[in-house]
Each structure stands twice: as structure tokens, then as C-alpha cells.
């Protein structure tokens, strides 16, 4: 990979600077997407992440086929993304604090929430209660896993109820919204955190601007669903640049835990 043109501001970006800048355009501050491995590196102290629930993997219980069988899609996604599902969960440290950390990965079927995403979040929530450590979920999702039908939609209720138990135990839950976070994830666990942090210019909404525009047949504001507008409207609590994200989370943990 060589130097390239920023898809947002069209300036040429030096690849070395881009990578040192955590894949953020040094010119316009556009935050490019990170995979789950990069996210874990960004948030967790080095070598501290221990994955849980890795053995829980999707199966094609509906025998579902769209343009290709779901079974094949799962295998292809695993090969393409190098991970087993659209969320990786584990026990980790950040700034020395123990945390239960879940990181969604858009590279796995668009970060869609199927039964395994729901179950892994549920087990992570249980872990945070058992160990009495804060729960942090990094969100990135196109919404429901259509190939799992209604079972996919049920994950909204399941994750919310698992996180409500975290709240009943007075344990801190932080969600981090990255571009894009939409559909069932935005309508469930992403939105019910004690503190909702978003990266700059991240799309965070239920239906995306194109669908809403088609439905209501009106022009939408140019910043529809973006972090800056969501902050003004009270949908999120703060916008944090990626380079400051770990430090900001640690500061919040200090505030709540000390
Ligand atoms: Zn740019």
C-alpha cells in the first residue's frame, strides 16, 4: 500500500503518517474504520486481552439461502476477516484497570448482529458482573443478521436484558460508537450505556439517511445521524478523537472507580 487520496478531503495522505495517526486523515480528521484487532490494540494494555466465548460460532439453523447459502457466507466471512464472528469479546486491562471488552468488526458480515453476537455480549456482561469490572463495547454494525430471521431481532431484547443486569449491579457500562453503527445495534445495547462516546463524523442512527430520505421524501440535513449532530441533540455524551480515546476511557474509569 502506498500513499493514497483521502476519500473525504481528496488530499494525498502519506501512508506512514496515516498509520501512526491510527488510520485518521491528518488533513481532515476523517476516521477510517479499524478492524477488531486494531481496536483491541488501541484500547487494551499490551498483551492484556484474553478472549472469551471464542468457541461459540454461528450455525445455519434456518437453512437459509439468499444469493448464496448462509453456511457459505459464514465460512467466507471468517476467511475474509480472519475472525470467527462480528464481535470479539474478552477480559482485558486498560490503564491498569480490569475491563470486560467487546469489539465489533464490520469486516464480518457488516458487523451484523446474529445469535452469536448476542450470546457473546450476554456472556461478556455476565463476566463483568462476576468480576465486578466495567463493561466496554465498541460498536460497529449495519444492523440485524437477516440470514437468522427473527432470532437476529431477538438479540436486541437479549443484549438489553443482559446489560440491565450489569446496571442492576451498579457496574459502569461505556459504549463507543464508531462509523457506522446502525439498525438493531443502535436500537439496543449501543444506546443504553451510562456513557456513550462517539468518534468524530461517525454515523449513528437506526435507518440510514438514504432510507429515511426515500421514506419521508424530504431533504435531510447534511449531518443527519453524524456524531456532531447527535451530540447537539443529546443522543451521545461526547465525541473523542481516536488518538485520545484510550486516555479518555481511563480518565472516566478513574472518575467512577476511585
Ligand atoms: Zn482527509
Short mmCIF file of C-alpha atoms and ligand atoms in Angstrom, two decimals:
data_model
loop_
_atom_site.label_atom_id
_atom_site.label_comp_id
_atom_site.label_asym_id
_atom_site.label_seq_id
_atom_site.Cartn_x
_atom_site.Cartn_y
_atom_site.Cartn_z
CA UNK A 1 0.00 0.00 0.00
CA UNK A 2 1.38 3.38 -1.00
CA UNK A 3 0.35 6.95 -0.31
CA UNK A 4 -3.30 7.45 -1.30
CA UNK A 5 -6.00 10.01 -1.81
CA UNK A 6 -8.29 10.63 1.18
CA UNK A 7 -11.82 9.60 0.22
CA UNK A 8 -13.20 12.53 2.19
CA UNK A 9 -10.95 15.55 1.50
CA UNK A 10 -9.18 14.19 -1.62
CA UNK A 11 -5.75 15.28 -0.33
CA UNK A 12 -2.86 12.85 -0.76
CA UNK A 13 -2.11 11.12 2.54
CA UNK A 14 1.33 9.84 3.47
CA UNK A 15 0.76 6.21 4.48
CA UNK A 16 3.30 6.26 7.34
CA UNK A 17 1.69 9.32 8.88
CA UNK A 18 -1.77 7.80 8.35
CA UNK A 19 -0.82 4.61 10.16
CA UNK A 20 0.91 6.47 13.01
CA UNK A 21 -2.26 8.55 13.27
CA UNK A 22 -4.37 5.38 13.95
CA UNK A 23 -5.85 5.49 10.42
CA UNK A 24 -7.15 9.03 10.76
CA UNK A 25 -6.64 11.51 7.89
CA UNK A 26 -4.06 14.05 9.14
CA UNK A 27 -5.67 16.71 6.93
CA UNK A 28 -9.45 16.45 7.52
CA UNK A 29 -9.56 14.18 10.63
CA UNK A 30 -11.73 11.61 8.84
CA UNK A 31 -11.66 8.41 10.90
CA UNK A 32 -11.21 5.36 8.68
CA UNK A 33 -12.51 2.06 10.01
CA UNK A 34 -10.39 -0.22 12.18
CA UNK A 35 -10.76 -3.98 12.48
CA UNK A 36 -11.26 -5.65 15.84
CA UNK A 37 -7.58 -6.48 16.25
CA UNK A 38 -6.59 -2.84 15.71
CA UNK A 39 -9.33 -1.70 18.08
CA UNK A 40 -8.14 -4.05 20.81
CA UNK A 41 -4.59 -2.72 20.36
CA UNK A 42 -5.93 0.81 20.61
CA UNK A 43 -7.88 0.28 23.86
CA UNK A 44 -6.33 -2.63 25.78
CA UNK A 45 -2.96 -2.55 27.52
CA UNK A 46 -0.42 -4.52 25.52
CA UNK A 47 -0.84 -8.28 25.83
CA UNK A 48 -3.68 -7.95 28.35
CA UNK A 49 -6.57 -9.15 26.16
CA UNK A 50 -7.84 -12.67 26.85
CA UNK A 51 -10.61 -13.72 24.52
CA UNK A 52 -13.70 -15.46 25.91
CA UNK A 53 -16.54 -17.30 24.13
CA UNK A 54 -14.38 -17.86 21.04
CA UNK A 55 -15.79 -21.38 20.72
CA UNK A 56 -19.32 -20.03 20.17
CA UNK A 57 -19.78 -19.82 16.42
CA UNK A 58 -22.68 -19.29 14.04
CA UNK A 59 -24.56 -22.17 12.50
CA UNK A 60 -27.18 -22.03 9.76
CA UNK A 61 -30.18 -23.17 11.83
CA UNK A 62 -32.76 -21.91 9.28
CA UNK A 63 -31.03 -23.49 6.28
CA UNK A 64 -31.19 -20.01 4.80
CA UNK A 65 -30.16 -19.14 1.27
CA UNK A 66 -30.27 -15.72 -0.36
CA UNK A 67 -27.88 -15.26 -3.28
CA UNK A 68 -25.80 -17.95 -1.57
CA UNK A 69 -26.26 -20.27 1.43
CA UNK A 70 -25.69 -18.71 4.86
CA UNK A 71 -23.33 -21.61 5.67
CA UNK A 72 -21.05 -20.46 2.85
CA UNK A 73 -21.30 -16.81 3.88
CA UNK A 74 -20.14 -17.67 7.39
CA UNK A 75 -17.08 -19.54 6.12
CA UNK A 76 -16.27 -16.81 3.58
CA UNK A 77 -16.58 -14.09 6.22
CA UNK A 78 -14.33 -16.00 8.59
CA UNK A 79 -11.69 -16.31 5.86
CA UNK A 80 -12.01 -12.69 4.72
CA UNK A 81 -11.97 -11.12 8.18
CA UNK A 82 -9.67 -13.61 9.93
CA UNK A 83 -12.05 -13.67 12.90
CA UNK A 84 -14.79 -16.06 13.98
CA UNK A 85 -17.74 -13.65 14.35
CA UNK A 86 -18.81 -10.00 14.15
CA UNK A 87 -17.80 -9.36 17.77
CA UNK A 88 -14.70 -10.38 19.71
CA UNK A 89 -15.11 -10.39 23.48
CA UNK A 90 -12.65 -10.75 26.30
CA UNK A 91 -11.17 -9.80 29.61
CA UNK A 92 -8.56 -7.04 29.39
CA UNK A 93 -6.86 -4.15 31.11
CA UNK A 94 -6.75 -0.52 30.11
CA UNK A 95 -4.51 1.86 32.00
CA UNK A 96 -4.19 -0.96 34.55
CA UNK A 97 -7.97 -1.18 35.14
CA UNK A 98 -9.61 -4.56 34.54
CA UNK A 99 -12.40 -4.38 31.99
CA UNK A 100 -14.77 -6.63 30.06
CA UNK A 101 -14.21 -5.56 26.46
CA UNK A 102 -16.27 -6.36 23.36
CA UNK A 103 -15.23 -5.12 19.94
CA UNK A 104 -17.45 -5.38 16.89
CA UNK A 105 -15.88 -5.84 13.47
CA UNK A 106 -17.59 -4.51 10.35
CA UNK A 107 -15.49 -6.81 8.17
CA UNK A 108 -17.51 -9.80 9.37
CA UNK A 109 -20.84 -9.60 7.51
CA UNK A 110 -21.11 -5.85 8.09
CA UNK A 111 -20.95 -6.25 11.86
CA UNK A 112 -24.44 -7.71 11.75
CA UNK A 113 -25.97 -8.91 15.00
CA UNK A 114 -26.89 -12.59 14.90
CA UNK A 115 -27.37 -15.09 17.70
CA UNK A 116 -23.63 -15.44 18.33
CA UNK A 117 -23.09 -11.69 18.70
CA UNK A 118 -25.96 -11.65 21.20
CA UNK A 119 -24.67 -14.65 23.13
CA UNK A 120 -21.10 -13.32 23.29
CA UNK A 121 -22.36 -9.96 24.61
CA UNK A 122 -24.50 -11.79 27.17
CA UNK A 123 -21.51 -13.83 28.36
CA UNK A 124 -19.35 -10.70 28.48
CA UNK A 125 -21.99 -8.90 30.55
CA UNK A 126 -22.08 -11.92 32.90
CA UNK A 127 -18.28 -11.74 33.18
CA UNK A 128 -18.37 -8.05 34.03
CA UNK A 129 -20.84 -8.82 36.84
CA UNK A 130 -18.89 -11.82 38.11
CA UNK A 131 -15.58 -9.92 38.17
CA UNK A 132 -17.20 -6.59 39.07
CA UNK A 133 -15.39 -4.81 36.24
CA UNK A 134 -16.69 -2.14 33.83
CA UNK A 135 -18.18 -3.25 30.55
CA UNK A 136 -16.95 -1.52 27.39
CA UNK A 137 -18.46 -2.24 23.98
CA UNK A 138 -17.01 -0.80 20.78
CA UNK A 139 -19.87 -0.72 18.28
CA UNK A 140 -19.78 -1.00 14.52
CA UNK A 141 -22.74 -2.55 12.76
CA UNK A 142 -25.05 -2.44 9.79
CA UNK A 143 -27.85 -3.94 11.90
CA UNK A 144 -29.60 -7.30 12.04
CA UNK A 145 -28.23 -10.56 10.60
CA UNK A 146 -31.01 -11.11 8.05
CA UNK A 147 -29.92 -14.72 7.47
CA UNK A 148 -31.04 -15.56 11.02
CA UNK A 149 -34.55 -14.11 10.65
CA UNK A 150 -36.42 -13.30 13.84
CA UNK A 151 -33.70 -14.87 16.00
CA UNK A 152 -31.49 -11.98 14.93
CA UNK A 153 -34.09 -9.44 16.07
CA UNK A 154 -34.42 -11.22 19.42
CA UNK A 155 -30.80 -10.30 20.15
CA UNK A 156 -31.90 -6.72 20.78
CA UNK A 157 -34.02 -7.82 23.74
CA UNK A 158 -31.40 -10.32 24.87
CA UNK A 159 -28.48 -7.86 24.92
CA UNK A 160 -30.52 -5.13 26.58
CA UNK A 161 -31.69 -7.50 29.29
CA UNK A 162 -28.11 -8.77 29.86
CA UNK A 163 -26.89 -5.18 30.20
CA UNK A 164 -29.74 -4.25 32.51
CA UNK A 165 -28.33 -6.85 34.91
CA UNK A 166 -24.96 -5.06 34.68
CA UNK A 167 -26.75 -1.84 35.64
CA UNK A 168 -28.63 -3.52 38.50
CA UNK A 169 -25.23 -4.48 39.85
CA UNK A 170 -24.17 -0.82 39.63
CA UNK A 171 -21.38 -1.59 37.20
CA UNK A 172 -20.29 1.04 34.71
CA UNK A 173 -21.10 0.43 31.05
CA UNK A 174 -19.48 2.54 28.31
CA UNK A 175 -20.30 2.22 24.63
CA UNK A 176 -18.07 3.61 21.89
CA UNK A 177 -19.81 4.43 18.62
CA UNK A 178 -17.72 4.04 15.50
CA UNK A 179 -18.68 4.57 11.88
CA UNK A 180 -21.20 3.17 11.09
CA UNK A 181 -23.43 1.98 13.94
CA UNK A 182 -26.98 1.49 12.71
CA UNK A 183 -30.03 -0.77 12.84
CA UNK A 184 -30.57 -3.23 15.67
CA UNK A 185 -27.30 -2.39 17.42
CA UNK A 186 -28.12 1.32 17.55
CA UNK A 187 -31.62 0.35 18.74
CA UNK A 188 -30.35 -1.82 21.59
CA UNK A 189 -27.13 -2.09 23.58
CA UNK A 190 -25.25 0.78 21.87
CA UNK A 191 -27.75 3.34 23.13
CA UNK A 192 -28.28 2.24 26.75
CA UNK A 193 -24.77 2.85 28.05
CA UNK A 194 -24.08 5.05 31.08
CA UNK A 195 -21.67 6.97 28.87
CA UNK A 196 -21.86 6.99 25.07
CA UNK A 197 -18.68 8.09 23.36
CA UNK A 198 -18.55 8.55 19.57
CA UNK A 199 -15.72 9.03 17.15
CA UNK A 200 -15.92 12.21 15.01
CA UNK A 201 -18.25 12.08 11.99
CA UNK A 202 -19.44 8.56 12.85
CA UNK A 203 -22.88 7.63 11.51
CA UNK A 204 -25.09 6.52 14.42
CA UNK A 205 -28.76 6.11 13.62
CA UNK A 206 -31.44 3.44 13.18
CA UNK A 207 -32.21 3.74 9.46
CA UNK A 208 -29.52 5.33 7.32
CA UNK A 209 -30.02 8.70 5.56
CA UNK A 210 -30.79 7.15 2.17
CA UNK A 211 -33.65 5.01 3.54
CA UNK A 212 -35.09 7.85 5.63
CA UNK A 213 -34.97 10.22 2.68
CA UNK A 214 -36.80 7.70 0.47
CA UNK A 215 -39.43 7.14 3.15
CA UNK A 216 -40.26 10.71 4.15
CA UNK A 217 -39.49 12.20 0.72
CA UNK A 218 -37.73 15.23 2.20
CA UNK A 219 -34.17 16.52 2.10
CA UNK A 220 -32.26 15.62 5.24
CA UNK A 221 -29.69 17.83 6.98
CA UNK A 222 -26.21 17.11 5.63
CA UNK A 223 -25.07 15.97 9.08
CA UNK A 224 -28.01 13.59 9.66
CA UNK A 225 -27.02 10.82 12.07
CA UNK A 226 -23.45 12.07 12.48
CA UNK A 227 -21.71 12.42 15.84
CA UNK A 228 -21.65 16.23 15.79
CA UNK A 229 -25.42 16.45 15.30
CA UNK A 230 -26.08 13.59 17.75
CA UNK A 231 -24.08 15.46 20.39
CA UNK A 232 -26.14 18.63 19.89
CA UNK A 233 -29.33 16.57 20.16
CA UNK A 234 -28.25 14.73 23.30
CA UNK A 235 -28.04 11.30 21.68
CA UNK A 236 -24.41 10.85 22.71
CA UNK A 237 -22.33 12.21 25.59
CA UNK A 238 -19.03 13.12 23.98
CA UNK A 239 -17.01 12.99 20.79
CA UNK A 240 -13.47 11.80 21.19
CA UNK A 241 -10.70 11.70 18.60
CA UNK A 242 -9.28 8.23 18.17
CA UNK A 243 -5.82 9.24 19.39
CA UNK A 244 -7.36 10.38 22.70
CA UNK A 245 -9.83 7.51 23.11
CA UNK A 246 -7.85 5.26 25.44
CA UNK A 247 -6.82 8.14 27.69
CA UNK A 248 -10.42 9.39 27.83
CA UNK A 249 -11.74 5.96 28.81
CA UNK A 250 -9.06 5.62 31.51
CA UNK A 251 -9.99 9.04 32.89
CA UNK A 252 -13.66 8.04 33.05
CA UNK A 253 -12.73 4.80 34.82
CA UNK A 254 -10.63 6.75 37.35
CA UNK A 255 -13.58 9.03 37.99
CA UNK A 256 -16.03 6.17 38.54
CA UNK A 257 -13.83 3.57 40.21
CA UNK A 258 -11.59 5.54 42.56
ZN1 LIG B 1 -8.93 13.66 4.55
#
